[in-house]
mmCIF file of C-alpha atoms and ligand atoms in Angstrom:
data_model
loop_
_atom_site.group_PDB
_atom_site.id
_atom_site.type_symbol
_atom_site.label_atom_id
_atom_site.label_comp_id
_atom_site.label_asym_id
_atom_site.label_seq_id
_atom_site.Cartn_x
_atom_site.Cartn_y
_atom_site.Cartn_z
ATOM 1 C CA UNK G 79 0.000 0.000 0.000
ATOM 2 C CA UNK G 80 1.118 3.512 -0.996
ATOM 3 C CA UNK G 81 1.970 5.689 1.980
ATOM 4 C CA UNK G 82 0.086 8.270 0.092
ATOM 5 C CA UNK G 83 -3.133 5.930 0.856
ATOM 6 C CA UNK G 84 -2.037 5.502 4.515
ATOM 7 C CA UNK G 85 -1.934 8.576 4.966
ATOM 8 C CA UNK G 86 -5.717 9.281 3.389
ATOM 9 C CA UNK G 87 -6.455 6.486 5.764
ATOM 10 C CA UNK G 88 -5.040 8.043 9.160
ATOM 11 C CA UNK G 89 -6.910 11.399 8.301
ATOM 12 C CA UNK G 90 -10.780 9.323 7.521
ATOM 13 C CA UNK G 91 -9.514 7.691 10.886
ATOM 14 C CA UNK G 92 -9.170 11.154 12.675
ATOM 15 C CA UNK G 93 -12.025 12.659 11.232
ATOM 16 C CA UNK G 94 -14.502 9.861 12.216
ATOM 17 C CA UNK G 95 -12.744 9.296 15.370
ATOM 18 C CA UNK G 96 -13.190 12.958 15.887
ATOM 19 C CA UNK G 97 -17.253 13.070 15.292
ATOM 20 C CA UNK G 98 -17.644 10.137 17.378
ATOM 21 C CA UNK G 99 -16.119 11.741 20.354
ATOM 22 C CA UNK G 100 -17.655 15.152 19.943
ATOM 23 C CA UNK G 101 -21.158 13.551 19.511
ATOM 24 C CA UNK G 102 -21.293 11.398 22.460
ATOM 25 C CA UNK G 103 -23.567 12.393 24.421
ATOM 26 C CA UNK G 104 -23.027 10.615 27.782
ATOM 27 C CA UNK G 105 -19.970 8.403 29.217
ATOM 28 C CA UNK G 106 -21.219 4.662 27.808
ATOM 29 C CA UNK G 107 -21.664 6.655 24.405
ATOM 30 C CA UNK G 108 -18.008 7.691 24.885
ATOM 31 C CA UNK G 109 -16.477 4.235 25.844
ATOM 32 C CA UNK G 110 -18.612 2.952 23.240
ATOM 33 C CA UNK G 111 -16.501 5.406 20.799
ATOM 34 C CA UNK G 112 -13.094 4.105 22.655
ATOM 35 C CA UNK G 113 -13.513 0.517 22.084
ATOM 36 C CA UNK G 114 -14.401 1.336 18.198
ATOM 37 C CA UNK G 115 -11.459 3.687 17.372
ATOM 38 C CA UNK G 116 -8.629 2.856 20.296
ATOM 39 C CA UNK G 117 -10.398 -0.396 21.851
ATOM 40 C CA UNK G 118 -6.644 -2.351 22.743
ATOM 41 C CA UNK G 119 -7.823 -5.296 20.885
ATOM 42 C CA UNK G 120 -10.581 -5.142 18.173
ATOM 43 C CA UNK G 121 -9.959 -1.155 17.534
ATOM 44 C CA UNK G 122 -9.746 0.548 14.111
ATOM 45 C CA UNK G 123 -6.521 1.859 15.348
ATOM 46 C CA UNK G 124 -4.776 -0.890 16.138
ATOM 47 C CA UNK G 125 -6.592 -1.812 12.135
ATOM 48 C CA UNK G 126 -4.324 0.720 10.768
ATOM 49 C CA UNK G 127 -1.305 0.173 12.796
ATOM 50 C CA UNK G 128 -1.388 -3.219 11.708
ATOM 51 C CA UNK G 129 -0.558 -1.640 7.897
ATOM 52 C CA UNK G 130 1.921 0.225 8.575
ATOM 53 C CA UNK G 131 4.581 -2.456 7.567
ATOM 54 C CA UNK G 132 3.261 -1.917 4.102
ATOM 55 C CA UNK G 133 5.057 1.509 3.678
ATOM 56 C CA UNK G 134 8.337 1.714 2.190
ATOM 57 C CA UNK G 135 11.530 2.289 4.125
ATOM 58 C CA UNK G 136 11.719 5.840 2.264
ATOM 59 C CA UNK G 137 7.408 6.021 3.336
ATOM 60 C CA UNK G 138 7.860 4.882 6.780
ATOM 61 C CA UNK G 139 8.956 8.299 9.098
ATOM 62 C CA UNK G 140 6.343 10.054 7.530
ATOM 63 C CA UNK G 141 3.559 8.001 7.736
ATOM 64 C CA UNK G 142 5.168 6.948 11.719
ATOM 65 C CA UNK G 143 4.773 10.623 12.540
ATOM 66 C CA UNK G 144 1.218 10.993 10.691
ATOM 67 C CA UNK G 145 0.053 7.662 12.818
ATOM 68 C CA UNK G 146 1.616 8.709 16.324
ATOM 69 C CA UNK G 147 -0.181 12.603 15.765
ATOM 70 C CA UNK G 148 -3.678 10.977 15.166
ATOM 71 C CA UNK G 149 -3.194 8.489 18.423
ATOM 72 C CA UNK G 150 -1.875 11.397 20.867
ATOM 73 C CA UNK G 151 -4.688 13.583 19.005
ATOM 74 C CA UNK G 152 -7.788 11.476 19.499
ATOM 75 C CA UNK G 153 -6.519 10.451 23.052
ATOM 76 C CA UNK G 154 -6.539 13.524 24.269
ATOM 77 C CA UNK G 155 -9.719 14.568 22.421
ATOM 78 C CA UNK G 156 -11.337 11.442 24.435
ATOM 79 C CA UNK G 157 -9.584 12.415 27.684
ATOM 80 C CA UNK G 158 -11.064 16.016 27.641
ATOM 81 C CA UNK G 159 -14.856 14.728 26.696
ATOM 82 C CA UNK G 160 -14.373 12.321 29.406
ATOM 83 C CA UNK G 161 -13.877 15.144 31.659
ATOM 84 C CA UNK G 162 -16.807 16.910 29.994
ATOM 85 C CA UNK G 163 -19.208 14.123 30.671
ATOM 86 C CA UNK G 164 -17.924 13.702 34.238
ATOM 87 C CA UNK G 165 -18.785 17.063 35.030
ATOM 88 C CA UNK G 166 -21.222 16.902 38.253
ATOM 89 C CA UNK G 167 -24.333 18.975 36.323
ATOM 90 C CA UNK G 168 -26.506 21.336 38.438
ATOM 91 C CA UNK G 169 -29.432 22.868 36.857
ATOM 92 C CA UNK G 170 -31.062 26.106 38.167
ATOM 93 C CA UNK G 171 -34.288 26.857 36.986
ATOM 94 C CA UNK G 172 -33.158 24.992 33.835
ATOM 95 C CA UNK G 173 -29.491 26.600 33.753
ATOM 96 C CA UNK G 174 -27.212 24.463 33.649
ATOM 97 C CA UNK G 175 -25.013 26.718 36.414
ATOM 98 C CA UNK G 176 -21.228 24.380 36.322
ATOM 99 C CA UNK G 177 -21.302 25.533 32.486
ATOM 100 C CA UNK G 178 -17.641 27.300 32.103
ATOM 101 C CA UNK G 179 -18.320 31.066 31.663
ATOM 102 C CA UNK G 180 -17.538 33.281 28.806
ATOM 103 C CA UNK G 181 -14.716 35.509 29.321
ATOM 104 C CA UNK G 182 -14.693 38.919 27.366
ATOM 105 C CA UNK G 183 -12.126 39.032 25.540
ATOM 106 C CA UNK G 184 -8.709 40.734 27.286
ATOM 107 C CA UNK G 185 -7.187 43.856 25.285
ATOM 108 C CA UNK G 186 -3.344 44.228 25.899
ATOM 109 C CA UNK G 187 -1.155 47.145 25.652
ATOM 110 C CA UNK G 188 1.631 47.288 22.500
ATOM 111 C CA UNK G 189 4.366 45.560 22.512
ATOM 112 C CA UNK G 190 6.054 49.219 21.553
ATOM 113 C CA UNK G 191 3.984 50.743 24.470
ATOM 114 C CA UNK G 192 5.454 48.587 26.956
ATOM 115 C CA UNK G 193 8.683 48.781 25.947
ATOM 116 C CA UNK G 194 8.531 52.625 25.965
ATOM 117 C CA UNK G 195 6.628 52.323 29.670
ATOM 118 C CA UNK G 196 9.751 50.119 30.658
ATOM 119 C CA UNK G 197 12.081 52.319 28.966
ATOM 120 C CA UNK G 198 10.917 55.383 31.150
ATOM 121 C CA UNK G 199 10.983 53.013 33.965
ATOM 122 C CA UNK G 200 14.824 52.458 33.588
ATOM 123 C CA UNK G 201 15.893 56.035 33.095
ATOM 124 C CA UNK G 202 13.777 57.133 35.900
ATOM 125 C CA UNK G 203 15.861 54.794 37.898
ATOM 126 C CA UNK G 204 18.845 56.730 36.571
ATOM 127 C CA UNK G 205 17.454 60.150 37.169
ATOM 128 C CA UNK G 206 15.926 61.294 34.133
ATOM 129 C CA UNK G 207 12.334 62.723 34.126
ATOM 130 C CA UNK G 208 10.187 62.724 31.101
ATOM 131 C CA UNK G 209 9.335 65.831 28.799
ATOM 132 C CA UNK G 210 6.966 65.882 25.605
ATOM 133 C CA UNK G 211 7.128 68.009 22.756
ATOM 134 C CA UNK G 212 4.775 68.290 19.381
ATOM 135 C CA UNK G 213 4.850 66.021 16.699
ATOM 136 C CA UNK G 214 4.561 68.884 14.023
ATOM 137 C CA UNK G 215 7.292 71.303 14.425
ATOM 138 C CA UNK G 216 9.154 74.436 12.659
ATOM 139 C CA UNK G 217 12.175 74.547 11.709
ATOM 140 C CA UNK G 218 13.774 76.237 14.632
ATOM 141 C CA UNK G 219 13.314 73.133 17.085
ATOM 142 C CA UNK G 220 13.829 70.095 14.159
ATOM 143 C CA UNK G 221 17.006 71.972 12.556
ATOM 144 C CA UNK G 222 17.763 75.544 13.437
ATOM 145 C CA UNK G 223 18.690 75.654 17.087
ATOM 146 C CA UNK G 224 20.032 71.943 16.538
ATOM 147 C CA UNK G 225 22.885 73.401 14.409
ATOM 148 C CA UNK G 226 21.247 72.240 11.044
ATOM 149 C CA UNK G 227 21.856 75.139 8.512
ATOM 150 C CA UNK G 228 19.405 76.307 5.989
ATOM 151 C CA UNK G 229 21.796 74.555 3.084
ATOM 152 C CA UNK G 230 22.122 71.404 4.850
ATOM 153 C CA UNK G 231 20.921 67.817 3.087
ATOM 154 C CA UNK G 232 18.826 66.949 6.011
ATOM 155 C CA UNK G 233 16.767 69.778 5.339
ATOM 156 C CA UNK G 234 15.722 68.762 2.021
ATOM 157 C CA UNK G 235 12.144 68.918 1.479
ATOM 158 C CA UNK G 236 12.342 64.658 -0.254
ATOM 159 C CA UNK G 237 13.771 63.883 3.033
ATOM 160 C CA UNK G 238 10.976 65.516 5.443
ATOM 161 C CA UNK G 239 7.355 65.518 5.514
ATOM 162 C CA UNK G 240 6.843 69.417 5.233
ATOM 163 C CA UNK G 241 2.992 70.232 5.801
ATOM 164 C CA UNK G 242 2.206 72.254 2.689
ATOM 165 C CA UNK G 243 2.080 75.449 3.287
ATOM 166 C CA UNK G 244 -0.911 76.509 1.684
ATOM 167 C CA UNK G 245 -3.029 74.425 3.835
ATOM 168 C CA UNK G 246 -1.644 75.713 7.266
ATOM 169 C CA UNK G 247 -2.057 79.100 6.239
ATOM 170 C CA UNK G 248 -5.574 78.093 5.434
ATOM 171 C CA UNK G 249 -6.417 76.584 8.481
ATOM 172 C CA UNK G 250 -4.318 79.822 10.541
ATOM 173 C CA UNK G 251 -6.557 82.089 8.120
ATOM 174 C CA UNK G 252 -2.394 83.728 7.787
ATOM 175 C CA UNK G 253 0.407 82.992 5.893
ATOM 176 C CA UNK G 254 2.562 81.111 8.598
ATOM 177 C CA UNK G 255 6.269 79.492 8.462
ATOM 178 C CA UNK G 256 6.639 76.023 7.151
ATOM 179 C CA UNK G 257 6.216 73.303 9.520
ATOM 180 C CA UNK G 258 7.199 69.638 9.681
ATOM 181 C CA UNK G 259 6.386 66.627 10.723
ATOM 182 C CA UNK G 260 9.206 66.101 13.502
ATOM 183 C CA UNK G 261 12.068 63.981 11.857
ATOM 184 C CA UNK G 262 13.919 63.362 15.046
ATOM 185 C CA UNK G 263 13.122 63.629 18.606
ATOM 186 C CA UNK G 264 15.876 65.894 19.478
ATOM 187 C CA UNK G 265 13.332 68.706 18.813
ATOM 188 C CA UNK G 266 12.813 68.269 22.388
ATOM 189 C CA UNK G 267 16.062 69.014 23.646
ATOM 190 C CA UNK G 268 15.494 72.511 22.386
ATOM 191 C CA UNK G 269 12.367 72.605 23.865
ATOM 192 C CA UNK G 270 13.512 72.107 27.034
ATOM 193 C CA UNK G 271 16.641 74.380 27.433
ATOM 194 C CA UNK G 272 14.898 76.931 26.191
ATOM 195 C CA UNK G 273 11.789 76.718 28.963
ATOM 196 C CA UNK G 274 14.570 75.923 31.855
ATOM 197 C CA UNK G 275 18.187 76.622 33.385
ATOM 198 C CA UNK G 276 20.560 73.866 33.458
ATOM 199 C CA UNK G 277 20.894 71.512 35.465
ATOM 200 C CA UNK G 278 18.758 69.163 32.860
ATOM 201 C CA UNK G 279 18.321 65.653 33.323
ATOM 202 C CA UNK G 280 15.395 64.488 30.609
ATOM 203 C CA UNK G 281 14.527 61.848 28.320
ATOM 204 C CA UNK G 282 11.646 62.336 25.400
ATOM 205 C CA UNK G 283 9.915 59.385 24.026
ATOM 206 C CA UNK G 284 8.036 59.432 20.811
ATOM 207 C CA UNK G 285 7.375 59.110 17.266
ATOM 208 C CA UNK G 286 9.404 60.493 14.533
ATOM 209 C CA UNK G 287 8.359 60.880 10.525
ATOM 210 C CA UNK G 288 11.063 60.110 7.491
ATOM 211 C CA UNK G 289 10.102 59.591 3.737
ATOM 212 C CA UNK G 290 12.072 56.205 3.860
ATOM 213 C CA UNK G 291 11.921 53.426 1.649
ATOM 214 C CA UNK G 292 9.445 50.835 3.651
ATOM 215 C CA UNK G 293 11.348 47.502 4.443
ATOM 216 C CA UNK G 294 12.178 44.457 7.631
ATOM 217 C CA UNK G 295 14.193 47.348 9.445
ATOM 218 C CA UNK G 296 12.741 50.590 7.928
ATOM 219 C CA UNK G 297 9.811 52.792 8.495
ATOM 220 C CA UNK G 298 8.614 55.897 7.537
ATOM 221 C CA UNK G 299 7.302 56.663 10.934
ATOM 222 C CA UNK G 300 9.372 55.009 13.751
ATOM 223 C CA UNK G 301 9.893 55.815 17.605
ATOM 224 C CA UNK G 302 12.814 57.358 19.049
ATOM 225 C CA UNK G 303 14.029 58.045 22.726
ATOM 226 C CA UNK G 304 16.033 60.838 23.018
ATOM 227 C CA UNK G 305 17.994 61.989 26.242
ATOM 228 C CA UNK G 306 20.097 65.007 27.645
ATOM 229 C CA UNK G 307 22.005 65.925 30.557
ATOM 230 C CA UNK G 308 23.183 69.134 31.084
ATOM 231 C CA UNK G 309 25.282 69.853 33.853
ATOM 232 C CA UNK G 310 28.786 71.436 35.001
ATOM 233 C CA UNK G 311 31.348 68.856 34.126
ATOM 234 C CA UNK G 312 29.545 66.515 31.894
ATOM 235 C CA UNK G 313 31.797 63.764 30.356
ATOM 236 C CA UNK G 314 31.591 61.452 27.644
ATOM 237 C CA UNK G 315 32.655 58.436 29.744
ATOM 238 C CA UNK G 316 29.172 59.260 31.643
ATOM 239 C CA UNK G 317 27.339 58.961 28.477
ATOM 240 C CA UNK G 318 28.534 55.549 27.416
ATOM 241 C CA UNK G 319 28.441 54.375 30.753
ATOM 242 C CA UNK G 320 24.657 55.432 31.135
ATOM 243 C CA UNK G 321 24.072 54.061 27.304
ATOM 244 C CA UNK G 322 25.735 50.792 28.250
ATOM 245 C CA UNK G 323 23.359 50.209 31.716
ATOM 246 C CA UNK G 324 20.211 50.912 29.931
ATOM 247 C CA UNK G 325 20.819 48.322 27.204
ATOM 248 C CA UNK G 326 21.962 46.152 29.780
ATOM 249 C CA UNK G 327 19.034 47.129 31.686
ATOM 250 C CA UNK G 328 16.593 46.264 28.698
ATOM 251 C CA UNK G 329 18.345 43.333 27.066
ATOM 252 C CA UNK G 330 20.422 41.481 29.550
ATOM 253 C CA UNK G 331 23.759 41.572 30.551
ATOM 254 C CA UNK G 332 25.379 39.953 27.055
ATOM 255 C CA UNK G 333 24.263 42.732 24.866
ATOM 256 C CA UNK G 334 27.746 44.438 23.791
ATOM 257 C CA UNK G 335 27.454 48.165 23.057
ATOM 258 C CA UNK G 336 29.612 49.731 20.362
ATOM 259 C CA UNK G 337 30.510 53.479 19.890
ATOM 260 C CA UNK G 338 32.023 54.606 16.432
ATOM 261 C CA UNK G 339 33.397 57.570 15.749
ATOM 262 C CA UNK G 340 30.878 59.931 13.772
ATOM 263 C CA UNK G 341 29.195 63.445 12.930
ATOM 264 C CA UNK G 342 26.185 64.914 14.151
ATOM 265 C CA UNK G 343 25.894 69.012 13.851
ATOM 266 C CA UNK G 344 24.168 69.196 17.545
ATOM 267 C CA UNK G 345 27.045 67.252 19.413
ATOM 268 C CA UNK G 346 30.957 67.278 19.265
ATOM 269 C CA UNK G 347 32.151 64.640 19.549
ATOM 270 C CA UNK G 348 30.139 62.459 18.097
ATOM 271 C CA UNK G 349 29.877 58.793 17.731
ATOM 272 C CA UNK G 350 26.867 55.831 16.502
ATOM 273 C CA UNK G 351 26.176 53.010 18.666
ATOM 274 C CA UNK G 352 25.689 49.739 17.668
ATOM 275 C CA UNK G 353 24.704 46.673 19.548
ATOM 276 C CA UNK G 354 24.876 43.046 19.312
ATOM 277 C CA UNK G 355 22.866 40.889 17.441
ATOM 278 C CA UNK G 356 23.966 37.319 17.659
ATOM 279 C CA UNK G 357 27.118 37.789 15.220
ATOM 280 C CA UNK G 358 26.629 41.323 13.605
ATOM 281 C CA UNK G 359 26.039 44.765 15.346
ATOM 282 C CA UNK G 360 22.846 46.512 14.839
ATOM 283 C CA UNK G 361 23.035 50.542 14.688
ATOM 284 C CA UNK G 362 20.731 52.111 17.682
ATOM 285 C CA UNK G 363 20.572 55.532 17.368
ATOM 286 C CA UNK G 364 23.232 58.162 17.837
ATOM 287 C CA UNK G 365 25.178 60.221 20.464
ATOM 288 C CA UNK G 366 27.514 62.950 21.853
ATOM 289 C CA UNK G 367 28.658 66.371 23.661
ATOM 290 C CA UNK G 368 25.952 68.935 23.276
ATOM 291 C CA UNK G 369 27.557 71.548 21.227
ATOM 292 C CA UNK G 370 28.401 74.638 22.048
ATOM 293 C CA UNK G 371 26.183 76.175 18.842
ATOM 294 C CA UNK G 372 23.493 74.387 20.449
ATOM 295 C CA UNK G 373 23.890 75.725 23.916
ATOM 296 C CA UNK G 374 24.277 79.188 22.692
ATOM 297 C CA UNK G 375 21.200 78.952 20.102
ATOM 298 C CA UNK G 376 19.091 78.622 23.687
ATOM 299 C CA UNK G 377 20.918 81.127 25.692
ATOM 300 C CA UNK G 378 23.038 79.104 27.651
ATOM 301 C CA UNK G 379 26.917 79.719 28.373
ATOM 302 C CA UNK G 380 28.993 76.985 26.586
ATOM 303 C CA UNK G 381 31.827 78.144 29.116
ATOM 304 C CA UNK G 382 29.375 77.311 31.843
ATOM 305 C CA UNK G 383 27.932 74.084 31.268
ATOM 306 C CA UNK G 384 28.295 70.983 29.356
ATOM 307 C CA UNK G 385 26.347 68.062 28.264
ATOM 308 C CA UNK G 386 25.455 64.945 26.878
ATOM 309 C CA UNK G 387 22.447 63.976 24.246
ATOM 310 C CA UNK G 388 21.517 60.648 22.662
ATOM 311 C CA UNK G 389 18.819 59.433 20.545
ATOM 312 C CA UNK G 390 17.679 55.810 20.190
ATOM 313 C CA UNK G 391 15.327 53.625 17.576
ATOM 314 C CA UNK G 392 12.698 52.019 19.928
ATOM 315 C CA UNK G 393 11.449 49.749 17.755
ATOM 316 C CA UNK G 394 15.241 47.781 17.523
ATOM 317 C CA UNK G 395 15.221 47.192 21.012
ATOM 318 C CA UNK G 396 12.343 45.702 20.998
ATOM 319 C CA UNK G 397 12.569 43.655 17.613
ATOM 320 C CA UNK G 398 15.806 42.392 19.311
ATOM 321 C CA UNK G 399 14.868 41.749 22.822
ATOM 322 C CA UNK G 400 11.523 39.737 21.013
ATOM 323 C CA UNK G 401 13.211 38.204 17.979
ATOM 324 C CA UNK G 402 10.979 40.608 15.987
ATOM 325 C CA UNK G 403 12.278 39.728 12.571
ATOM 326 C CA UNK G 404 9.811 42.607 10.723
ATOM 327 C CA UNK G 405 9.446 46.136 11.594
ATOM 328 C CA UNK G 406 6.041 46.537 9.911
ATOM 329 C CA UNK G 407 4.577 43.944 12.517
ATOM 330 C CA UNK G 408 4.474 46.174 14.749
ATOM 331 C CA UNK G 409 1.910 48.769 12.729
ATOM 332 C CA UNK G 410 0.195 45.787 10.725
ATOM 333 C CA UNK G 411 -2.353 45.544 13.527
ATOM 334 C CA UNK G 412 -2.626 41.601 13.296
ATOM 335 C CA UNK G 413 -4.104 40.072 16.436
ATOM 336 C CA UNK G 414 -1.928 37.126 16.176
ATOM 337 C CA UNK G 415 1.208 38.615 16.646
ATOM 338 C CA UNK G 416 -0.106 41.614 18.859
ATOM 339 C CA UNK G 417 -1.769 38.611 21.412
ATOM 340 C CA UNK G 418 1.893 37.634 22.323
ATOM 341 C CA UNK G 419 2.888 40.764 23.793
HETATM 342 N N1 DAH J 85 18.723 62.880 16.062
HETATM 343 C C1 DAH J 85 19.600 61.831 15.570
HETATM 344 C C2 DAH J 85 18.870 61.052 14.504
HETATM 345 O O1 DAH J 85 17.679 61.038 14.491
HETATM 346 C C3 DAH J 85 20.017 60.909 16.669
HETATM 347 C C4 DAH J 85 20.877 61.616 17.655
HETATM 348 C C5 DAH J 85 22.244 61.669 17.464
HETATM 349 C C6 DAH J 85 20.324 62.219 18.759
HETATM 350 C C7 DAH J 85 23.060 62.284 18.369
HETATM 351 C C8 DAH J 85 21.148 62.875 19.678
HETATM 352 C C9 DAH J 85 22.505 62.887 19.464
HETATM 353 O O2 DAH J 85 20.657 63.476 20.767
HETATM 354 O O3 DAH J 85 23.280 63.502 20.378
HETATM 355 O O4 DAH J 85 19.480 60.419 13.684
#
């Protein structure tokens, strides 16, 4: 016999097994199904087992596995009717009250959401408090005052969602400047410093908008955490040692964090960090010494205080600390991956 027939055999077997089970209505019903499909003796299990020589040796794993799956199947099918049908049944003015209940269904928060909640959670262990800013900015807070000339590529309207003009002025019933859709939460930064005196200790948490190309590690909206400390004597050994802690923090203690050497106009030095991702490194976001431009652009003395700023992709963290292998799972809004969160 063909194992292809076997095969069609096992699956009538399951199926009528199956219906039997599910249609027995009280426990001699049930063990009258048992004896038919797994009785030890006469069953039509023991039927098919008694074929199973007839596969070839190439046939013989697959059709094993396909015969051991229906027996552990129907068993355990049988084993929770029996448990059904044993169930003591006590009727209240013909309600049948040891019924199981319906449970509403339980929402759950992001996965994104709780690792930002967590995120906040670990830096407010380190000291940092949490300030917002808007996600539609000008260009004072997402370039100007971050050291980001007027002639400067980041700036070009392909690489930022500029609201059109027309339509703010509209809606302000005025011709107003051009605003943006924030492309980085360092906006915030400036935000800050320019409402209050150093010292600063303050991460922001949020989303930020690029025109990217869409792909497993890309987005064109994404979340970023940004941080800054100002204070006298700020030193870039503080930054990587706080950047090292929180990824510990989050991922474990044999995450490796990188720094490479880098440019960003609002810090000086600067450097990218990577982290470890089984063999390769992963880039997380960006860091360095506040500039002085920067400090000066919100009225604070360069030759008074110093600081530190980083920004971070949330979304990597989390893909990594989950095994997330997609970015656009996490806006995709499917109930089977957001139900393991
Ligand atoms: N804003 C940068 C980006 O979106 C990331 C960044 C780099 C933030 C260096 C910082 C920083 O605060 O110091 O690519």
């Amino acid at each position: 016999m063909s194992s292809g027939s076997l095969i069609e055999l096992l699956d009538a077997f399951e199926g009528a097994a199956m219906a039997a089970i599910e249609s027995a209505g009280d426990a001699g019903a049930l063990e009258a199904a048992r004896i038919e499909f797994l009785g030890a003796r006469q069953g039509r299990l023991r039927d098919l087992q008694g074929l199973l020589g007839q596969a070839t040796k190439e046939e013989k794993p697959l059709v094993g596995r396909r015969f051991n799956e229906v027996k552990t199947r129907v068993g355990a099918a049988l084993e929770a009717r029996q448990r059904v049908l044993a169930r003591p049944v006590r009727k209240v003015g013909g309600l049948d009250v040891t019924l199981p209940g319906s449970r509403d269904p339980q929402g759950r928060r992001h996965p994104l959401t709780q690792t930002i909640l967590e995120f906040k959670e670990i830096m407010g262990r380190f000291g940092f408090s949490v300030a917002d800013g808007p996600e539609v900015e000008d260009e004072w807070h997402n370039f100007e005052a971050l050291n980001i000339p007027a002639d400067h590529p980041a700036r070009d309207p392909l690489e930022n969602f500029y609201l059109a003009a027309a339509q703010v002025a509209a809606r302000d019933g005025s011709s107003s400047p051009p605003r943006l859709l924030r492309s980085q939460t360092s906006t915030v930064q400036i935000r800050v410093m320019e409402s209050s005196p150093p010292p600063i200790r303050i991460i922001s948490v949020g989303r930020v908008y690029r025109p990217d190309t869409i792909d497993a590690t890309h987005s064109c909206m994404f979340h970023q955490m940004e941080g800054l400390l100002i204070a006298a004597g700020t030193t870039m050994a503080q930054l990587k040692t706080v950047l090292r802690l929180f990824a510990r923090a989050y991922l474990g203690q044999d995450v490796s964090i990188r720094f490479r050497p880098s440019f960003f106009p609002f810090t000086e030095p600067s450097v990218e960090v990577d982290m470890s991702w089984g063999s390769r490194w992963l880039e997380i976001g960006g860091a360095g010494m506040v500039d002085p431009n920067v400090l000066r652009a919100v009225g604070y003395d360069p030759d008074q205080v110093t600081g530190f700023a980083f920004g971070l992709g949330i979304e990597r963290f989390c893909m990594r600390r989950y095994s997330i292998p997609d970015i656009r799972y996490f806006t995709g809004n499917d109930l089977r991956f957001l139900s393991q969160f």
